[in-house]
Coordinates of N, CA and C in Angstrom, one line a residue:
M6 N 102.2 69.7 135.5 CA 101.1 70.3 134.9 C 101.4 70.5 133.4
A7 N 102.6 70.9 133.1 CA 103.0 71.2 131.7 C 102.9 69.9 130.9
K8 N 103.3 68.8 131.5 CA 103.2 67.5 130.7 C 101.8 67.2 130.4
K9 N 100.9 67.4 131.4 CA 99.4 67.1 131.2 C 98.9 67.9 130.1
D10 N 99.2 69.2 130.1 CA 98.8 70.1 129.0 C 99.3 69.6 127.7
K11 N 100.5 69.2 127.6 CA 101.0 68.7 126.3 C 100.3 67.5 125.8
T12 N 100.0 66.6 126.8 CA 99.3 65.4 126.4 C 97.9 65.7 125.9
K13 N 97.2 66.7 126.6 CA 95.9 67.1 126.1 C 95.9 67.7 124.7
L14 N 97.0 68.6 124.5 CA 97.1 69.2 123.2 C 97.3 68.2 122.1
T15 N 98.2 67.2 122.4 CA 98.5 66.1 121.4 C 97.2 65.3 121.1
K16 N 96.4 65.0 122.2 CA 95.2 64.2 122.0 C 94.2 65.0 121.2
T17 N 94.0 66.3 121.5 CA 93.1 67.1 120.7 C 93.5 67.3 119.3
T18 N 94.8 67.4 119.1 CA 95.3 67.6 117.7 C 95.1 66.3 116.9
K19 N 95.3 65.2 117.5 CA 95.1 63.9 116.9 C 93.6 63.7 116.5
E20 N 92.7 64.0 117.5 CA 91.3 63.9 117.2 C 90.9 64.8 116.1
E21 N 91.4 66.0 116.1 CA 91.0 66.9 115.0 C 91.5 66.5 113.7
R22 N 92.7 65.9 113.7 CA 93.2 65.4 112.4 C 92.4 64.2 111.9
L23 N 92.0 63.3 112.8 CA 91.2 62.2 112.4 C 89.8 62.7 111.8
K24 N 89.2 63.7 112.5 CA 88.0 64.2 112.0 C 88.2 64.9 110.7
A25 N 89.2 65.6 110.6 CA 89.5 66.3 109.3 C 89.7 65.3 108.2
K26 N 90.4 64.2 108.4 CA 90.6 63.2 107.4 C 89.3 62.6 107.0
A27 N 88.5 62.3 108.1 CA 87.2 61.7 107.8 C 86.3 62.6 106.9
E28 N 86.3 63.9 107.3 CA 85.5 64.8 106.5 C 86.0 65.0 105.1
T29 N 87.3 64.9 104.9 CA 87.8 65.1 103.6 C 87.7 63.8 102.7
Q30 N 87.7 62.7 103.4 CA 87.7 61.4 102.6 C 86.3 61.1 102.1
V31 N 85.2 61.5 102.8 CA 83.9 61.2 102.4 C 83.5 62.0 101.1
P32 N 83.8 63.3 101.0 CA 83.5 63.9 99.7 C 84.3 63.4 98.6
K33 N 85.5 63.0 98.8 CA 86.4 62.4 97.8 C 85.8 61.1 97.3
R34 N 85.3 60.3 98.2 CA 84.6 59.0 97.7 C 83.4 59.3 97.0
K35 N 82.6 60.3 97.4 CA 81.4 60.6 96.7 C 81.7 61.2 95.3
D36 N 82.7 62.0 95.3 CA 83.1 62.6 94.0 C 83.5 61.5 93.0
A37 N 84.3 60.6 93.5 CA 84.8 59.5 92.7 C 83.6 58.6 92.2
F38 N 82.6 58.4 93.1 CA 81.4 57.6 92.8 C 80.6 58.3 91.7
Y39 N 80.4 59.6 91.9 CA 79.6 60.4 90.9 C 80.4 60.5 89.6
L40 N 81.7 60.6 89.6 CA 82.5 60.6 88.4 C 82.4 59.4 87.6
I41 N 82.5 58.2 88.3 CA 82.4 56.9 87.6 C 81.0 56.7 87.0
C42 N 80.0 57.1 87.8 CA 78.6 56.9 87.4 C 78.3 57.8 86.2
G43 N 78.9 59.0 86.2 CA 78.7 60.0 85.1 C 79.3 59.5 83.8
L44 N 80.5 59.0 83.9 CA 81.2 58.5 82.7 C 80.5 57.2 82.2
V45 N 80.1 56.3 83.1 CA 79.3 55.1 82.6 C 78.0 55.5 81.9
A46 N 77.3 56.5 82.5 CA 76.1 56.9 81.9 C 76.3 57.5 80.5
L47 N 77.3 58.3 80.4 CA 77.6 58.9 79.1 C 78.0 57.8 78.0
A48 N 78.8 56.8 78.5 CA 79.1 55.7 77.6 C 77.9 54.9 77.2
V49 N 77.0 54.7 78.1 CA 75.8 53.9 77.8 C 74.9 54.8 76.9
S50 N 74.9 56.1 77.1 CA 74.1 56.9 76.2 C 74.6 56.9 74.8
A51 N 75.9 57.0 74.6 CA 76.5 56.9 73.2 C 76.3 55.6 72.6
F52 N 76.5 54.5 73.4 CA 76.3 53.1 72.9 C 74.9 52.9 72.5
T53 N 74.0 53.3 73.3 CA 72.5 53.1 73.0 C 72.1 53.9 71.7
F54 N 72.6 55.1 71.6 CA 72.2 55.9 70.5 C 72.7 55.3 69.2
F55 N 74.0 55.0 69.1 CA 74.5 54.4 67.9 C 73.9 53.0 67.6
S56 N 73.6 52.2 68.6 CA 73.0 50.9 68.4 C 71.6 51.1 67.8
L57 N 70.8 52.1 68.4 CA 69.4 52.3 67.9 C 69.5 52.9 66.5
F58 N 70.4 53.8 66.2 CA 70.5 54.4 64.9 C 70.9 53.4 63.8
S59 N 71.8 52.5 64.2 CA 72.2 51.5 63.2 C 71.1 50.5 63.0
Y60 N 70.3 50.2 64.1 CA 69.2 49.2 64.0 C 68.2 49.6 63.0
V61 N 67.9 50.9 62.9 CA 66.9 51.5 62.0 C 67.2 51.0 60.6
F62 N 68.5 51.0 60.2 CA 68.8 50.7 58.8 C 69.2 49.2 58.6
S63 N 69.6 48.5 59.6 CA 70.1 47.1 59.5 C 69.3 46.1 60.2
W64 N 68.1 46.4 60.7 CA 67.3 45.5 61.5 C 66.9 44.3 60.7
A65 N 66.5 44.5 59.4 CA 66.0 43.3 58.6 C 67.1 42.3 58.4
E66 N 68.4 42.8 58.1 CA 69.5 42.0 57.8 C 69.9 41.2 59.0
D67 N 69.7 41.7 60.2 CA 70.2 41.1 61.4 C 69.2 40.2 62.1
Q68 N 68.0 40.1 61.6 CA 67.0 39.3 62.2 C 67.3 37.8 62.2
S69 N 68.0 37.4 61.2 CA 68.3 35.9 61.2 C 69.3 35.5 62.3
V70 N 70.0 36.5 62.8 CA 71.0 36.2 63.9 C 70.3 35.7 65.1
F71 N 69.1 36.1 65.4 CA 68.4 35.7 66.6 C 68.0 34.2 66.5
Y72 N 67.9 33.7 65.3 CA 67.5 32.3 65.2 C 68.7 31.4 65.0
N73 N 69.9 31.9 65.2 CA 71.1 31.2 65.0 C 71.6 30.7 66.4
K74 N 71.8 29.4 66.6 CA 72.2 28.9 67.9 C 73.6 29.3 68.2
D75 N 74.4 29.5 67.2 CA 75.8 30.0 67.4 C 75.9 31.5 67.3
M76 N 75.0 32.2 67.9 CA 74.9 33.7 67.7 C 76.1 34.4 68.2
F77 N 76.6 33.9 69.3 CA 77.8 34.6 70.0 C 79.1 34.0 69.5
D78 N 79.1 33.2 68.5 CA 80.3 32.7 67.9 C 81.0 33.9 67.1
T79 N 82.3 33.9 67.0 CA 83.0 35.0 66.3 C 82.8 34.9 64.8
S80 N 82.4 33.8 64.3 CA 82.2 33.7 62.9 C 80.9 34.3 62.4
V81 N 80.0 34.5 63.3 CA 78.7 35.1 63.0 C 78.9 36.6 63.2
E82 N 78.6 37.4 62.1 CA 78.7 38.8 62.0 C 77.4 39.5 62.0
V83 N 77.3 40.7 62.5 CA 76.1 41.5 62.5 C 76.4 42.9 61.8
Q84 N 75.4 43.5 61.3 CA 75.5 44.8 60.7 C 75.4 46.0 61.7
N85 N 74.9 45.7 62.8 CA 74.7 46.8 63.8 C 76.1 47.3 64.3
N86 N 76.2 48.6 64.4 CA 77.4 49.2 64.9 C 77.7 49.0 66.3
G87 N 76.7 48.6 67.1 CA 76.9 48.2 68.5 C 77.3 46.8 68.7
G88 N 77.5 46.0 67.6 CA 77.8 44.6 67.8 C 76.6 43.8 68.2
K89 N 76.8 42.6 68.6 CA 75.7 41.7 69.0 C 75.0 42.2 70.3
L90 N 75.7 42.8 71.2 CA 75.1 43.3 72.4 C 74.2 44.5 72.0
G91 N 74.8 45.4 71.2 CA 74.0 46.5 70.7 C 72.8 46.1 69.9
L92 N 72.9 45.0 69.1 CA 71.7 44.5 68.4 C 70.6 44.0 69.3
M93 N 71.0 43.3 70.3 CA 70.0 42.8 71.3 C 69.4 43.9 72.1
W94 N 70.2 44.9 72.5 CA 69.7 46.0 73.2 C 68.7 46.9 72.4
A95 N 69.1 47.1 71.1 CA 68.2 47.9 70.2 C 67.0 47.1 69.9
N96 N 67.1 45.8 69.7 CA 65.9 45.0 69.4 C 64.9 45.0 70.6
F97 N 65.5 45.0 71.8 CA 64.6 45.0 73.0 C 63.9 46.4 73.1
L98 N 64.6 47.5 72.9 CA 64.0 48.8 73.0 C 63.1 49.2 71.9
I99 N 63.4 48.8 70.6 CA 62.7 49.3 69.5 C 61.5 48.3 69.2
T100 N 61.9 47.0 68.9 CA 60.9 46.0 68.5 C 60.0 45.6 69.6
R101 N 60.5 45.3 70.7 CA 59.7 44.7 71.8 C 59.0 45.8 72.7
L102 N 59.6 47.0 72.7 CA 59.0 48.0 73.6 C 58.4 49.2 72.8
F103 N 59.3 50.3 72.6 CA 58.8 51.6 72.2 C 58.9 52.0 70.8
G104 N 59.5 51.2 69.9 CA 59.7 51.6 68.6 C 60.7 52.8 68.5
L105 N 60.3 53.8 67.6 CA 61.1 55.0 67.5 C 61.1 55.8 68.8
G106 N 60.2 55.6 69.7 CA 60.2 56.3 71.0 C 61.4 55.9 71.8
A107 N 62.1 54.8 71.5 CA 63.2 54.4 72.2 C 64.4 55.4 72.1
F108 N 64.4 56.3 71.2 CA 65.4 57.2 71.0 C 65.5 58.2 72.2
I109 N 64.5 58.2 73.0 CA 64.5 59.1 74.2 C 65.4 58.5 75.3
V110 N 65.6 57.2 75.2 CA 66.4 56.5 76.2 C 67.9 57.0 76.3
P111 N 68.6 57.1 75.1 CA 69.9 57.7 75.2 C 70.0 59.1 75.8
F112 N 69.0 59.9 75.6 CA 69.0 61.2 76.1 C 68.7 61.2 77.6
F113 N 68.0 60.2 78.1 CA 67.9 60.0 79.6 C 69.2 59.7 80.2
F114 N 70.0 58.8 79.6 CA 71.3 58.5 80.2 C 72.3 59.7 80.0
L115 N 72.1 60.4 79.0 CA 72.9 61.7 78.8 C 72.6 62.6 80.0
G116 N 71.3 62.8 80.3 CA 71.0 63.7 81.4 C 71.5 63.2 82.7
V117 N 71.5 61.9 82.9 CA 72.0 61.3 84.2 C 73.5 61.5 84.2
G118 N 74.2 61.4 83.1 CA 75.7 61.6 83.1 C 76.0 63.1 83.4
L119 N 75.3 64.0 82.8 CA 75.5 65.4 83.1 C 75.3 65.8 84.5
Y120 N 74.2 65.1 85.1 CA 73.9 65.4 86.5 C 75.0 64.8 87.4
C121 N 75.5 63.6 87.2 CA 76.6 63.0 88.0 C 77.9 63.8 87.9
L122 N 78.1 64.3 86.7 CA 79.4 65.1 86.5 C 79.2 66.6 87.0
K123 N 78.0 66.9 87.5 CA 77.7 68.2 88.0 C 77.8 69.3 86.9
L124 N 77.5 68.9 85.7 CA 77.5 69.8 84.6 C 76.1 70.5 84.4
K125 N 75.1 69.8 85.0 CA 73.7 70.4 84.8 C 72.9 69.9 86.0
Q126 N 72.1 70.8 86.6 CA 71.2 70.5 87.7 C 69.9 69.9 87.1
I127 N 69.6 68.6 87.5 CA 68.4 67.9 87.0 C 67.8 67.2 88.2
K128 N 66.5 67.3 88.2 CA 65.7 66.5 89.2 C 65.5 65.1 88.6
L129 N 66.3 64.2 89.1 CA 66.3 62.8 88.4 C 65.0 62.1 88.5
G130 N 64.2 62.3 89.5 CA 62.9 61.6 89.6 C 62.0 62.2 88.5
R131 N 61.9 63.5 88.4 CA 61.0 64.1 87.4 C 61.5 63.8 86.0
F132 N 62.8 63.8 85.8 CA 63.4 63.5 84.6 C 63.2 62.1 84.1
F133 N 63.2 61.1 85.0 CA 62.9 59.7 84.7 C 61.5 59.6 84.3
I134 N 60.6 60.2 85.0 CA 59.1 60.0 84.7 C 58.8 60.6 83.4
L135 N 59.4 61.8 83.1 CA 59.1 62.5 81.8 C 59.7 61.7 80.6
S136 N 60.9 61.1 80.9 CA 61.5 60.2 79.8 C 60.7 59.0 79.6
L137 N 60.2 58.4 80.6 CA 59.4 57.2 80.4 C 58.0 57.5 79.7
L138 N 57.4 58.6 80.2 CA 56.2 59.0 79.5 C 56.4 59.4 78.1
G139 N 57.6 60.0 77.8 CA 57.9 60.4 76.4 C 58.1 59.1 75.5
C140 N 58.7 58.1 76.1 CA 58.9 56.8 75.3 C 57.5 56.3 75.0
I141 N 56.6 56.3 76.0 CA 55.3 55.7 75.8 C 54.4 56.5 74.8
V142 N 54.4 57.9 74.9 CA 53.6 58.7 74.1 C 54.1 58.7 72.6
V143 N 55.5 58.8 72.5 CA 56.0 58.8 71.1 C 55.7 57.4 70.5
S144 N 55.8 56.4 71.2 CA 55.5 55.0 70.7 C 54.0 55.0 70.2
L145 N 53.1 55.6 71.0 CA 51.7 55.6 70.6 C 51.5 56.5 69.3
V146 N 52.2 57.6 69.3 CA 52.0 58.5 68.1 C 52.5 57.8 66.8
F147 N 53.7 57.1 66.8 CA 54.1 56.5 65.6 C 53.3 55.3 65.3
S148 N 52.8 54.5 66.3 CA 52.0 53.4 66.0 C 50.7 53.8 65.4
F149 N 50.1 54.9 65.9 CA 48.8 55.4 65.3 C 49.1 55.9 63.9
A150 N 50.1 56.7 63.7 CA 50.4 57.3 62.4 C 50.7 56.2 61.3
F151 N 51.5 55.2 61.7 CA 51.8 54.1 60.7 C 50.8 53.0 60.6
S152 N 49.8 53.1 61.4 CA 48.7 52.0 61.3 C 47.9 52.2 60.1
F153 N 48.0 53.4 59.4 CA 47.2 53.6 58.2 C 48.1 53.4 57.0
T154 N 49.3 52.9 57.1 CA 50.2 52.7 56.0 C 50.4 51.2 55.8
R155 N 51.2 50.9 54.8 CA 51.5 49.5 54.5 C 52.7 49.0 55.3
V156 N 53.4 49.9 56.0 CA 54.6 49.5 56.7 C 54.4 49.5 58.2
D157 N 53.2 49.1 58.6 CA 52.8 49.0 60.0 C 53.6 47.9 60.8
D158 N 54.2 47.0 60.0 CA 55.0 46.0 60.7 C 56.5 46.3 60.6
W159 N 56.9 47.6 60.5 CA 58.3 48.0 60.5 C 59.0 47.6 61.8
F160 N 60.2 47.2 61.7 CA 61.0 46.7 62.8 C 60.4 45.4 63.4
G161 N 59.5 44.8 62.8 CA 58.9 43.6 63.3 C 57.8 43.8 64.3
G162 N 57.8 45.0 64.9 CA 56.7 45.3 65.9 C 56.0 46.6 65.6
G163 N 56.3 47.2 64.4 CA 55.7 48.5 64.1 C 56.6 49.6 64.4
A164 N 56.4 50.8 63.8 CA 57.2 52.0 64.1 C 57.1 52.4 65.6
G165 N 56.1 52.0 66.2 CA 55.9 52.3 67.7 C 56.2 51.2 68.6
G166 N 56.8 50.1 68.0 CA 57.1 48.9 68.8 C 55.9 48.1 69.1
S167 N 56.1 47.0 69.8 CA 55.0 46.1 70.1 C 54.1 46.7 71.1
Y168 N 54.6 47.5 72.0 CA 53.8 48.2 73.0 C 52.8 49.1 72.4
G169 N 53.3 50.0 71.5 CA 52.4 50.9 70.9 C 51.4 50.2 69.9
Y170 N 51.9 49.2 69.2 CA 51.0 48.4 68.3 C 49.8 47.8 69.0
F171 N 50.0 47.2 70.1 CA 48.9 46.5 70.8 C 48.0 47.5 71.5
V172 N 48.5 48.6 72.0 CA 47.7 49.6 72.6 C 46.8 50.3 71.6
I173 N 47.4 50.7 70.5 CA 46.6 51.4 69.4 C 45.5 50.4 68.9
K174 N 45.9 49.2 68.7 CA 44.9 48.2 68.2 C 43.8 48.1 69.2
W175 N 44.1 48.1 70.4 CA 43.0 47.9 71.5 C 42.2 49.2 71.5
L176 N 42.8 50.4 71.4 CA 42.0 51.6 71.4 C 41.1 51.8 70.2
K177 N 41.6 51.4 69.0 CA 40.8 51.4 67.8 C 39.6 50.5 67.9
N178 N 39.8 49.3 68.5 CA 38.7 48.4 68.7 C 37.7 48.9 69.7
L179 N 38.2 49.7 70.6 CA 37.3 50.1 71.7 C 36.5 51.4 71.3
I180 N 37.2 52.4 70.8 CA 36.6 53.7 70.5 C 36.7 54.2 69.1
G181 N 37.3 53.3 68.2 CA 37.4 53.7 66.8 C 38.7 54.5 66.6
P182 N 39.0 54.7 65.3 CA 40.2 55.5 64.9 C 40.2 56.9 65.4
L183 N 39.0 57.6 65.3 CA 38.9 59.0 65.7 C 39.2 59.2 67.2
G184 N 38.5 58.3 67.9 CA 38.7 58.4 69.4 C 40.2 58.0 69.8
A185 N 40.8 57.1 69.1 CA 42.2 56.7 69.4 C 43.1 57.8 69.1
G186 N 42.9 58.5 67.9 CA 43.7 59.6 67.6 C 43.5 60.8 68.5
S187 N 42.3 61.0 69.0 CA 42.1 62.1 70.0 C 42.9 61.9 71.3
I188 N 42.8 60.6 71.8 CA 43.5 60.3 73.0 C 45.0 60.4 72.8
V189 N 45.5 60.0 71.7 CA 47.0 60.1 71.4 C 47.4 61.6 71.4
L190 N 46.6 62.4 70.7 CA 46.9 63.8 70.6 C 46.9 64.5 72.0
I191 N 45.9 64.1 72.8 CA 45.8 64.7 74.2 C 47.0 64.3 75.0
L192 N 47.4 63.1 74.9 CA 48.6 62.6 75.6 C 49.8 63.3 75.2
L193 N 50.0 63.5 73.9 CA 51.1 64.2 73.3 C 51.2 65.7 73.8
V194 N 50.1 66.3 73.8 CA 50.0 67.7 74.3 C 50.3 67.8 75.8
V195 N 49.8 66.9 76.6 CA 50.0 66.9 78.0 C 51.5 66.6 78.3
W196 N 52.1 65.7 77.6 CA 53.5 65.4 77.8 C 54.4 66.7 77.4
M197 N 54.1 67.3 76.3 CA 54.8 68.5 75.9 C 54.7 69.6 76.9
I198 N 53.5 69.8 77.5 CA 53.3 70.8 78.5 C 54.1 70.5 79.8
L199 N 54.2 69.2 80.1 CA 55.0 68.8 81.3 C 56.4 69.0 81.1
V200 N 56.9 68.8 79.8 CA 58.3 69.0 79.5 C 58.6 70.5 79.6
N201 N 57.8 71.3 79.0 CA 58.0 72.8 78.9 C 56.7 73.5 79.1
G202 N 56.5 74.1 80.2 CA 55.2 74.8 80.5 C 55.1 76.1 79.6
R203 N 56.1 76.6 79.0 CA 56.0 77.8 78.2 C 55.1 77.5 76.9
I204 N 54.9 76.3 76.6 CA 54.0 76.0 75.4 C 52.6 76.6 75.6
I205 N 52.2 76.6 76.9 CA 50.8 77.1 77.1 C 50.8 78.6 76.8
A206 N 51.8 79.3 77.3 CA 51.9 80.8 77.1 C 52.0 81.1 75.6
G207 N 52.8 80.3 74.9 CA 53.0 80.5 73.5 C 51.7 80.2 72.7
F208 N 50.9 79.2 73.2 CA 49.7 78.9 72.5 C 48.7 80.1 72.7
Y209 N 48.5 80.6 73.9 CA 47.6 81.7 74.1 C 48.0 83.0 73.4
N210 N 49.3 83.2 73.3 CA 49.8 84.4 72.6 C 49.4 84.3 71.1
W211 N 49.6 83.0 70.6 CA 49.2 82.8 69.2 C 47.7 83.0 69.0
V212 N 46.9 82.6 69.9 CA 45.4 82.8 69.8 C 45.1 84.3 69.9
D213 N 45.8 85.0 70.8 CA 45.5 86.5 70.9 C 45.9 87.2 69.6
R214 N 47.0 86.8 69.0 CA 47.3 87.5 67.7 C 46.3 87.2 66.7
I215 N 45.7 86.1 66.6 CA 44.7 85.8 65.6 C 43.4 86.5 65.9
T216 N 43.0 86.4 67.1 CA 41.6 87.0 67.5 C 41.6 88.4 67.8
A217 N 42.8 89.0 67.9 CA 42.9 90.5 68.3 C 42.3 91.3 67.2
P218 N 41.5 92.3 67.5 CA 40.9 93.2 66.4 C 42.0 94.1 65.9
K219 N 41.9 94.5 64.7 CA 42.9 95.4 64.1 C 42.7 96.8 64.5
P220 N 43.7 97.5 64.8 CA 43.5 99.0 65.2 C 43.0 99.8 64.1
K221 N 42.3 100.9 64.4 CA 41.6 101.7 63.5 C 42.6 102.4 62.5
K222 N 43.7 102.8 62.9 CA 44.6 103.5 62.0 C 45.1 102.5 61.0
A223 N 45.4 101.3 61.4 CA 45.9 100.3 60.4 C 44.8 100.0 59.4
A224 N 43.5 99.9 59.9 CA 42.4 99.6 59.0 C 42.2 100.7 58.0
E225 N 42.3 102.0 58.5 CA 42.2 103.1 57.6 C 43.3 103.2 56.5
E226 N 44.5 102.9 57.0 CA 45.6 102.9 56.1 C 45.4 101.8 55.0
E227 N 44.9 100.6 55.4 CA 44.7 99.6 54.4 C 43.6 100.0 53.4
T228 N 42.5 100.7 53.9 CA 41.5 101.1 52.9 C 42.0 102.1 51.9
V229 N 42.9 103.1 52.5 CA 43.4 104.1 51.6 C 44.4 103.4 50.6
Q230 N 45.1 102.5 51.0 CA 46.0 101.8 50.0 C 45.2 101.0 49.0
E231 N 44.1 100.4 49.4 CA 43.3 99.7 48.4 C 42.7 100.7 47.4
E232 N 42.2 101.8 47.9 CA 41.6 102.8 47.0 C 42.7 103.3 46.0
D233 N 43.9 103.6 46.5 CA 45.0 104.0 45.6 C 45.3 103.0 44.6
A234 N 45.3 101.7 45.0 CA 45.6 100.7 44.0 C 44.5 100.6 43.0
V235 N 43.2 100.7 43.4 CA 42.1 100.7 42.4 C 42.3 101.9 41.4
L236 N 42.6 103.1 41.9 CA 42.7 104.2 41.0 C 43.9 104.0 40.0
E237 N 45.0 103.5 40.5 CA 46.1 103.2 39.6 C 45.8 102.2 38.5
Q238 N 45.0 101.2 38.9 CA 44.5 100.2 37.9 C 43.6 100.9 36.8
V239 N 42.7 101.8 37.3 CA 41.8 102.5 36.3 C 42.6 103.3 35.4
N240 N 43.6 104.1 35.9 CA 44.4 105.0 35.1 C 45.2 104.2 34.1
S241 N 45.8 103.1 34.6 CA 46.6 102.3 33.6 C 45.8 101.7 32.5
A242 N 44.5 101.4 32.9 CA 43.6 100.8 31.9 C 43.2 101.9 30.8
K243 N 43.0 103.1 31.3 CA 42.7 104.2 30.3 C 43.8 104.5 29.4
K244 N 45.0 104.4 29.9 CA 46.2 104.7 29.1 C 46.4 103.6 28.0
N245 N 46.1 102.4 28.3 CA 46.3 101.3 27.4 C 45.1 101.2 26.4
L246 N 44.0 101.9 26.5 CA 43.0 101.9 25.5 C 43.4 102.4 24.2
P247 N 42.9 101.9 23.0 CA 43.3 102.5 21.7 C 42.7 103.9 21.5
I248 N 43.4 104.7 20.6 CA 42.9 106.0 20.3 C 41.6 106.0 19.6
A249 N 41.3 105.0 18.8 CA 40.1 104.9 18.0 C 38.9 104.9 19.0
Y250 N 39.1 104.4 20.2 CA 37.9 104.3 21.1 C 37.4 105.6 21.5
F251 N 38.3 106.7 21.6 CA 37.8 108.0 21.9 C 37.1 108.7 20.8
Y252 N 37.6 108.4 19.5 CA 36.9 109.0 18.4 C 35.5 108.3 18.2
V253 N 35.4 107.1 18.3 CA 34.1 106.4 18.2 C 33.2 106.9 19.3
G254 N 33.7 107.1 20.5 CA 32.9 107.6 21.5 C 32.3 108.9 21.2
R255 N 33.1 109.8 20.6 CA 32.6 111.1 20.2 C 31.6 111.1 19.1

């Protein structure tokens, strides 16, 4: 009987050890996966930001590279700080898509990195939708604003990129500049409210401050101060009058 009990104990202990190992190995694999994803996302965020920032100043000088057959040859140099890959990535985001609205993209990868590293709690689905909407709305805003200037072809596709350029052009043709501007303004306000709902409360507080009637005490104090100021002006004017004025008056 004692031997049977020992075999049961050894079996149970082995099973428990295997279960314990399985439970401890799964979180470790997940943690390693999240760690790698977080580091990659942070690296992509930094790479994207510096590539976009450099593209703003060097895009005109690097345009000839796209027409060079030996683009990837080591003898061909580019001005972009992200190299040739950064140039292509920035050209795709800024010129072909969202223009200056593409600067939201590195912040999206930054949020993903912080989430994977468990440094900040973020709802990735909502964060992705808000980031995408932000790129689109900012693209429309810059395209509409720069459409009235001479630099509407900035970056080759406009300050809002090719996407914003064609959408604004279509809206202006459909409902005119005033209607297009109104739609862009509404979209911008809606996006800002979705990002931070406190904007609504701040707006209504500002309206209340403007439309709120002044209290009676404050109004009375203001009238008294105005009367005192008028009396001081009259007294100072009398003091400054010449003495001959009083003799002539008599």
